[in-house]
Tab-separated table of C-alpha atoms and ligand atoms in Angstrom:
chain	number	residue	atom	x	y	z
A	1	MET	CA	225.168	-35.131	124.503
A	2	PHE	CA	227.093	-34.456	121.310
A	3	VAL	CA	228.378	-30.888	120.912
A	4	PHE	CA	229.516	-29.435	117.627
A	5	ALA	CA	230.308	-25.973	116.326
A	6	HIS	CA	229.620	-24.572	112.872
A	7	LEU	CA	231.586	-21.724	111.349
A	8	SER	CA	232.032	-20.605	107.775
A	9	ASP	CA	233.708	-18.259	105.333
A	10	PRO	CA	236.851	-17.357	107.300
A	11	HIS	CA	238.421	-15.881	104.122
A	12	LEU	CA	241.829	-16.301	105.680
A	13	ALA	CA	244.217	-13.361	105.561
A	14	PRO	CA	246.715	-12.264	104.472
A	15	VAL	CA	246.343	-13.147	100.804
A	16	PRO	CA	249.746	-13.741	99.211
A	17	VAL	CA	250.521	-11.458	96.275
A	18	PRO	CA	249.840	-13.569	93.166
A	19	TYR	CA	252.401	-13.896	90.400
A	20	PRO	CA	251.225	-12.054	87.286
A	21	TRP	CA	250.631	-15.310	85.393
A	22	GLN	CA	248.334	-16.501	88.193
A	23	MET	CA	245.963	-13.623	87.484
A	24	PHE	CA	245.195	-14.099	83.770
A	25	ASN	CA	241.785	-15.402	84.812
A	26	LYS	CA	238.976	-14.765	87.305
A	27	ARG	CA	241.537	-14.342	90.067
A	28	PHE	CA	242.099	-10.817	88.744
A	29	THR	CA	238.646	-9.559	89.778
A	30	SER	CA	238.667	-11.598	92.985
A	31	TYR	CA	242.067	-10.246	93.986
A	32	LEU	CA	240.968	-6.714	93.126
A	33	SER	CA	237.901	-7.252	95.296
A	34	TRP	CA	240.174	-8.372	98.133
A	35	LEU	CA	242.481	-5.349	97.832
A	36	LEU	CA	239.740	-2.764	97.483
A	37	HIS	CA	237.091	-4.145	99.775
A	38	LYS	CA	237.370	-7.443	101.576
A	39	ARG	CA	240.723	-7.022	103.291
A	40	HIS	CA	239.084	-4.222	105.268
A	41	ILE	CA	236.325	-6.600	106.433
A	42	HIS	CA	238.018	-9.895	107.305
A	43	HIS	CA	240.270	-9.745	110.358
A	44	PRO	CA	242.531	-12.533	111.657
A	45	ALA	CA	242.101	-11.175	115.199
A	46	LEU	CA	238.368	-11.878	115.079
A	47	LEU	CA	239.020	-15.387	113.856
A	48	ALA	CA	241.566	-16.028	116.588
A	49	ALA	CA	239.114	-14.772	119.206
A	50	MET	CA	236.458	-17.064	117.740
A	51	LEU	CA	238.662	-20.150	117.938
A	52	ALA	CA	239.483	-19.333	121.568
A	53	ASP	CA	235.778	-19.009	122.286
A	54	ILE	CA	235.001	-22.285	120.531
A	55	ARG	CA	237.655	-24.062	122.597
A	56	SER	CA	235.950	-22.874	125.776
A	57	PHE	CA	232.918	-24.987	124.774
A	58	ALA	CA	235.105	-28.047	124.096
A	59	PRO	CA	232.989	-29.252	121.157
A	60	HIS	CA	233.343	-32.838	120.020
A	61	HIS	CA	233.459	-31.642	116.426
A	62	VAL	CA	233.857	-28.457	114.354
A	63	ALA	CA	232.273	-28.097	110.903
A	64	ILE	CA	233.450	-25.441	108.442
A	65	THR	CA	231.475	-24.722	105.285
A	66	GLY	CA	233.974	-23.263	102.863
A	67	ASP	CA	235.560	-20.067	101.581
A	68	LEU	CA	238.750	-20.588	103.545
A	69	THR	CA	240.705	-18.974	100.712
A	70	ASN	CA	240.040	-15.834	98.735
A	71	VAL	CA	241.478	-16.330	95.246
A	72	ALA	CA	242.316	-20.079	95.355
A	73	LEU	CA	246.086	-19.704	95.224
A	74	PRO	CA	248.065	-22.871	96.030
A	75	ALA	CA	249.755	-20.992	98.892
A	76	GLU	CA	246.341	-20.163	100.349
A	77	PHE	CA	245.397	-23.853	100.443
A	78	ILE	CA	248.578	-24.644	102.372
A	79	ALA	CA	247.943	-21.778	104.817
A	80	ALA	CA	244.378	-22.997	105.258
A	81	ARG	CA	245.606	-26.506	106.051
A	82	HIS	CA	247.804	-25.105	108.830
A	83	TRP	CA	244.819	-23.139	110.114
A	84	LEU	CA	242.647	-26.277	110.092
A	85	GLU	CA	245.352	-28.166	111.989
A	86	SER	CA	245.319	-25.427	114.622
A	87	ILE	CA	241.636	-26.122	115.317
A	88	GLY	CA	242.027	-29.777	116.141
A	89	PRO	CA	242.820	-33.268	114.845
A	90	ALA	CA	241.505	-33.930	111.332
A	91	ALA	CA	239.119	-36.532	112.763
A	92	ASP	CA	237.392	-33.802	114.775
A	93	VAL	CA	237.260	-31.074	112.126
A	94	THR	CA	235.276	-31.285	108.902
A	95	VAL	CA	235.534	-28.884	105.986
A	96	VAL	CA	233.719	-28.551	102.668
A	97	PRO	CA	234.823	-26.291	99.784
A	98	GLY	CA	233.370	-22.873	98.972
A	99	ASN	CA	233.177	-20.958	95.719
A	100	HIS	CA	236.255	-18.861	96.521
A	101	ASP	CA	238.190	-22.112	96.949
A	102	ALA	CA	237.238	-22.955	93.354
A	103	CYS	CA	237.597	-19.436	92.024
A	104	VAL	CA	239.516	-20.852	89.030
A	105	PRO	CA	240.183	-24.419	87.863
A	106	ILE	CA	243.095	-25.677	89.942
A	107	ASP	CA	244.804	-29.045	90.119
A	108	TRP	CA	243.566	-31.188	93.028
A	109	ARG	CA	247.123	-31.791	94.238
A	110	HIS	CA	247.691	-28.050	94.652
A	111	SER	CA	244.347	-27.333	96.238
A	112	PHE	CA	241.913	-29.643	98.047
A	113	ALA	CA	244.448	-32.436	98.476
A	114	HIS	CA	245.851	-30.280	101.299
A	115	TRP	CA	242.519	-30.537	103.129
A	116	ALA	CA	241.746	-34.162	102.255
A	117	GLN	CA	242.284	-35.495	105.790
A	118	PHE	CA	239.560	-33.116	106.975
A	119	MET	CA	237.161	-34.600	104.410
A	120	ALA	CA	237.979	-38.278	104.965
A	121	GLY	CA	234.852	-40.367	105.163
A	122	SER	CA	233.338	-43.761	104.755
A	123	PRO	CA	230.070	-44.583	103.014
A	124	ASP	CA	229.690	-47.781	105.042
A	125	ALA	CA	229.485	-48.041	108.821
A	126	GLY	CA	232.510	-49.718	110.366
A	127	GLU	CA	234.719	-49.194	107.310
A	128	PRO	CA	237.901	-47.107	107.675
A	129	GLU	CA	237.607	-43.525	106.504
A	130	THR	CA	239.553	-42.553	103.418
A	131	PRO	CA	240.301	-39.046	102.156
A	132	PRO	CA	238.790	-38.024	98.822
A	133	ALA	CA	241.136	-38.172	95.844
A	134	SER	CA	239.090	-35.913	93.575
A	135	ILE	CA	235.858	-33.975	93.346
A	136	ARG	CA	234.208	-37.189	92.133
A	137	ASP	CA	234.551	-38.640	95.656
A	138	PHE	CA	231.935	-36.259	97.087
A	139	PRO	CA	229.797	-36.450	99.100
A	140	PHE	CA	231.640	-37.948	102.046
A	141	VAL	CA	230.212	-39.234	105.332
A	142	ARG	CA	231.784	-38.938	108.779
A	143	ARG	CA	230.009	-40.726	111.625
A	144	ARG	CA	230.599	-39.104	114.992
A	145	GLY	CA	228.495	-40.304	117.907
A	146	ALA	CA	224.839	-40.045	116.947
A	147	VAL	CA	225.691	-37.647	114.126
A	148	ALA	CA	226.550	-38.310	110.489
A	149	PHE	CA	228.199	-35.324	108.824
A	150	VAL	CA	227.568	-35.448	105.089
A	151	GLY	CA	229.951	-33.169	103.188
A	152	LEU	CA	229.057	-31.821	99.757
A	153	THR	CA	230.953	-29.658	97.332
A	154	SER	CA	228.998	-26.979	95.515
A	155	ALA	CA	232.246	-25.244	94.526
A	156	VAL	CA	232.845	-25.201	90.797
A	157	PRO	CA	234.616	-22.495	88.791
A	158	MET	CA	232.097	-20.004	87.450
A	159	PRO	CA	232.346	-17.216	84.846
A	160	VAL	CA	233.173	-13.653	85.901
A	161	THR	CA	229.789	-12.396	84.753
A	162	GLY	CA	226.280	-13.768	85.170
A	163	THR	CA	226.810	-16.380	87.895
A	164	PRO	CA	230.171	-15.382	89.460
A	165	ALA	CA	229.452	-16.679	92.973
A	166	ALA	CA	226.988	-19.434	92.109
A	167	GLY	CA	227.478	-23.128	92.826
A	168	ARG	CA	226.385	-26.471	91.533
A	169	LEU	CA	226.304	-30.003	92.949
A	170	GLY	CA	225.806	-31.885	89.708
A	171	PRO	CA	223.619	-34.939	89.049
A	172	GLN	CA	226.193	-37.562	90.074
A	173	GLN	CA	226.796	-36.014	93.494
A	174	ILE	CA	223.066	-35.564	94.058
A	175	GLU	CA	222.407	-39.202	93.174
A	176	ARG	CA	225.102	-40.374	95.600
A	177	LEU	CA	223.641	-38.060	98.236
A	178	ARG	CA	220.243	-39.678	97.812
A	179	HIS	CA	221.633	-43.161	98.532
A	180	MET	CA	223.778	-41.958	101.431
A	181	LEU	CA	221.002	-40.085	103.207
A	182	ALA	CA	218.601	-43.001	102.844
A	183	GLY	CA	221.169	-45.424	104.284
A	184	LEU	CA	222.143	-43.114	107.143
A	185	GLY	CA	218.480	-42.652	107.951
A	186	ARG	CA	218.095	-46.415	108.251
A	187	GLU	CA	221.075	-46.386	110.653
A	188	GLY	CA	219.097	-43.942	112.817
A	189	LEU	CA	221.787	-41.266	112.687
A	190	PHE	CA	221.201	-37.516	112.977
A	191	ARG	CA	222.091	-36.447	109.437
A	192	VAL	CA	223.824	-33.065	109.182
A	193	VAL	CA	224.310	-31.971	105.573
A	194	LEU	CA	227.196	-29.529	105.072
A	195	ILE	CA	227.131	-27.363	101.961
A	196	HIS	CA	228.695	-23.987	101.175
A	197	HIS	CA	225.909	-22.458	99.090
A	198	ALA	CA	222.542	-21.648	100.611
A	199	PRO	CA	220.020	-23.999	98.990
A	200	HIS	CA	217.320	-21.334	98.733
A	201	PRO	CA	215.554	-21.155	95.373
A	202	MET	CA	214.760	-17.447	95.668
A	203	LEU	CA	218.359	-16.255	95.759
A	204	SER	CA	219.941	-14.135	93.056
A	205	ILE	CA	221.371	-16.323	90.305
A	206	ARG	CA	224.701	-14.585	90.869
A	207	LYS	CA	225.199	-16.407	94.163
A	208	ALA	CA	222.652	-19.239	94.069
A	209	LEU	CA	222.962	-22.994	94.173
A	210	LEU	CA	221.991	-23.590	90.552
A	211	ASP	CA	220.594	-27.064	91.159
A	212	ALA	CA	218.800	-26.151	94.402
A	213	PRO	CA	215.503	-27.709	93.173
A	214	GLU	CA	217.209	-31.085	92.590
A	215	PHE	CA	218.903	-30.830	96.001
A	216	ALA	CA	215.574	-30.042	97.660
A	217	ALA	CA	213.861	-32.937	95.904
A	218	THR	CA	216.591	-35.301	97.100
A	219	LEU	CA	216.267	-34.193	100.703
A	220	ALA	CA	212.498	-34.391	100.465
A	221	GLU	CA	212.788	-38.009	99.370
A	222	ALA	CA	215.757	-39.303	101.381
A	223	GLY	CA	215.477	-37.087	104.467
A	224	ALA	CA	217.941	-35.245	106.691
A	225	GLU	CA	217.740	-33.674	110.126
A	226	LEU	CA	219.745	-30.484	109.535
A	227	VAL	CA	221.367	-28.547	106.690
A	228	LEU	CA	224.192	-26.111	107.494
A	229	HIS	CA	225.606	-23.610	105.032
A	230	GLY	CA	227.636	-20.419	104.721
A	231	HIS	CA	228.270	-18.235	101.655
A	232	LEU	CA	225.732	-15.468	102.337
A	233	HIS	CA	227.746	-13.962	105.202
A	234	GLN	CA	224.478	-13.526	107.051
A	235	SER	CA	222.504	-15.449	109.632
A	236	ASP	CA	219.723	-17.437	108.171
A	237	PHE	CA	217.010	-19.884	109.232
A	238	GLU	CA	214.854	-21.630	106.652
A	239	GLU	CA	212.907	-24.865	106.404
A	240	MET	CA	212.857	-27.384	103.562
A	241	ALA	CA	209.915	-29.704	103.062
A	242	ALA	CA	210.593	-33.416	103.457
A	243	ALA	CA	208.563	-36.572	103.848
A	244	GLY	CA	209.202	-36.631	107.601
A	245	GLY	CA	208.419	-32.949	108.176
A	246	MET	CA	210.372	-29.732	107.689
A	247	ILE	CA	214.182	-29.882	107.663
A	248	PRO	CA	215.852	-26.885	109.340
A	249	VAL	CA	218.378	-25.052	107.153
A	250	ILE	CA	220.701	-22.759	109.103
A	251	GLY	CA	223.314	-20.362	107.734
A	252	VAL	CA	226.069	-18.629	109.636
A	253	PRO	CA	227.870	-15.356	108.799
A	254	SER	CA	231.552	-15.084	108.004
A	255	ALA	CA	233.813	-16.165	110.849
A	256	SER	CA	236.205	-13.271	110.360
A	257	ALA	CA	234.045	-10.284	109.384
A	258	LYS	CA	233.480	-7.089	111.245
A	259	PRO	CA	230.000	-5.590	110.645
A	260	TYR	CA	229.597	-4.183	107.154
A	261	ARG	CA	226.613	-2.967	105.178
A	262	ASP	CA	223.697	-4.849	106.748
A	263	ASN	CA	225.798	-7.883	107.649
A	264	PRO	CA	226.323	-8.832	111.290
A	265	PRO	CA	229.753	-9.197	112.900
A	266	ALA	CA	231.492	-12.563	112.963
A	267	ARG	CA	229.354	-15.355	114.346
A	268	TYR	CA	229.415	-19.069	114.817
A	269	HIS	CA	226.868	-21.521	116.164
A	270	VAL	CA	227.144	-24.144	118.882
A	271	TYR	CA	224.863	-27.194	118.591
A	272	ARG	CA	224.094	-29.551	121.460
A	273	LEU	CA	222.318	-32.735	120.449
A	274	THR	CA	220.557	-35.110	122.810
A	275	GLY	CA	217.841	-37.716	122.418
A	276	ARG	CA	217.230	-40.518	119.978
A	277	PRO	CA	215.813	-40.934	116.462
A	278	ASP	CA	212.161	-40.538	117.440
A	279	ARG	CA	212.885	-37.675	119.820
A	280	TRP	CA	215.919	-35.505	119.054
A	281	ARG	CA	216.494	-32.251	120.878
A	282	LEU	CA	218.900	-29.766	119.352
A	283	GLU	CA	219.947	-26.705	121.315
A	284	ILE	CA	221.423	-23.905	119.234
A	285	GLU	CA	223.526	-21.067	120.585
A	286	ALA	CA	224.555	-18.224	118.274
A	287	ARG	CA	227.792	-16.594	119.413
A	288	GLU	CA	228.571	-13.117	118.087
A	289	ALA	CA	231.795	-11.089	118.131
A	290	LEU	CA	232.092	-8.139	120.475
A	291	PRO	CA	233.618	-4.913	119.120
A	292	LYS	CA	237.403	-4.815	118.715
A	293	ALA	CA	237.690	-8.615	118.888
A	294	ALA	CA	237.172	-8.359	122.645
A	295	GLY	CA	235.510	-11.767	122.750
A	296	PHE	CA	232.151	-13.262	121.930
A	297	ARG	CA	228.695	-13.060	123.458
A	298	THR	CA	225.607	-15.214	123.148
A	299	GLU	CA	223.329	-13.514	120.622
A	300	ARG	CA	220.497	-16.009	121.145
A	301	LYS	CA	219.755	-19.529	122.254
A	302	PHE	CA	216.892	-21.684	121.123
A	303	HIS	CA	216.011	-25.327	120.664
A	304	LEU	CA	214.528	-27.496	117.973
A	305	ASP	CA	212.684	-30.746	118.585
A	306	LEU	CA	213.048	-33.213	115.760
A	307	ARG	CA	211.991	-36.656	114.764
A	308	GLN	CA	213.957	-38.605	112.206
A	309	GLY	CA	213.452	-36.614	109.020
A	310	GLY	CA	212.092	-33.312	110.271
A	311	LEU	CA	210.966	-30.836	112.886
A	312	ALA	CA	208.542	-31.937	115.564
A	313	PRO	CA	206.030	-29.870	117.562
A	314	GLY	CA	207.591	-27.978	120.455
A	315	SER	CA	210.398	-26.375	118.478
A	316	ASP	CA	211.196	-22.779	119.324
A	317	LEU	CA	210.562	-21.556	115.785
A	318	LYS	CA	209.984	-17.943	116.754
A	319	ALA	CA	213.490	-17.613	118.185
A	320	ALA	CA	214.854	-19.593	115.243
A	321	ALA	CA	213.232	-17.229	112.754
A	322	GLY	CA	214.724	-14.290	114.653
A	323	LEU	CA	218.156	-15.649	113.839
A	324	ALA	CA	217.738	-14.572	110.234
A	325	THR	CA	219.362	-11.263	109.457
A	326	MET	CA	219.061	-11.692	105.732
A	327	LEU	CA	217.001	-12.878	102.765
A	328	ALA	CA	214.674	-9.896	103.038
A	329	SER	CA	217.680	-7.653	102.470
A	330	ALA	CA	219.702	-10.064	100.343
A	331	ALA	CA	217.297	-10.448	97.463
A	332	PRO	CA	217.063	-6.788	96.411
A	333	ARG	CA	220.847	-6.501	96.416
A	334	ASP	CA	220.971	-8.191	93.029
A	335	LEU	CA	223.028	-5.545	91.274
A	336	PRO	CA	224.586	-7.161	88.238
A	337	SER	CA	226.880	-4.300	87.260
A	338	ALA	CA	230.562	-4.962	86.675
A	339	ALA	CA	231.473	-2.507	89.442
A	340	GLU	CA	229.248	-4.325	91.902
A	341	THR	CA	230.735	-7.647	90.860
A	342	VAL	CA	234.257	-6.470	91.576
A	343	LEU	CA	233.565	-4.419	94.656
A	344	SER	CA	231.225	-6.767	96.421
A	345	GLY	CA	232.746	-9.956	95.043
A	346	ALA	CA	229.634	-11.463	96.534
A	347	THR	CA	230.313	-13.988	99.296
B	1	FE2	FE1	230.959	-18.123	99.131
B	2	FE2	FE1	232.364	-16.222	101.566
């Protein structure tokens, strides 16, 4: 059995006070959003309780899908690296960037270079893993047991208006993804695609993955067994069509949030994988924060049966669908006013 945990969007606090010259850009609205709204939602105590709970399951691996920072300050990247190191060795912890981590254009050396060891991968089996040296080195692959974690970056600086929290993979990354997934499929590995943005085509353009159709077409052709994302701060279960069947797409809420609006409290998911390529069994346990950071409880447990490339009969799809706390409520909340942009600072 291979056990891994997925958490996302910790939005680590506290946020250092930016120098004035660091705010002559989109950081201004993001920092305002933090001061007025988000600092009241994201609590380090919840995150600490979550990490303690995760340790009690002794997972082989922990995957984190972005938004570790809030306004992409260099000091936030350093603090996030220390936080990542507190979770476990870099070989056992994988991170991908979120849109807040690319809130503004920032030099690699002062940003993602600090996390590079947690994104080290190797496209070829048996080759040593090397950390990425730039955004052009995505996606990366980390083989762990029967699992191949494929890390994408959908984090690119976006304008303040129109698409402030949107993401994009870009054609080069998607083309590399196609080759990687096909090769990993031939290796018979359980392919887990990690991406910050939810790849749902129906999302508001303000927070969407702008090349979601190209991403979906690539997965349909090359195959994958599971897609994990964050960004929406809500639980989410969807399916994407692929040649081998339907690929489960599962989102997790923020790892540090107390309940707000219609969003659930902090959650993470535990995955237990057994089986082989023609008969995978994936057990999923959603763990949810108790009030006052008093610990975590199991919100639900269900299983998915998969063959290589998609869901198989026997999956507990009813319980999986019940995981979703969003989409129905997320779509109408497309309020493109400036006030909404600042105050919600969406995801
Ligand atoms: Fe996000
Ligand atoms: Fe977020």
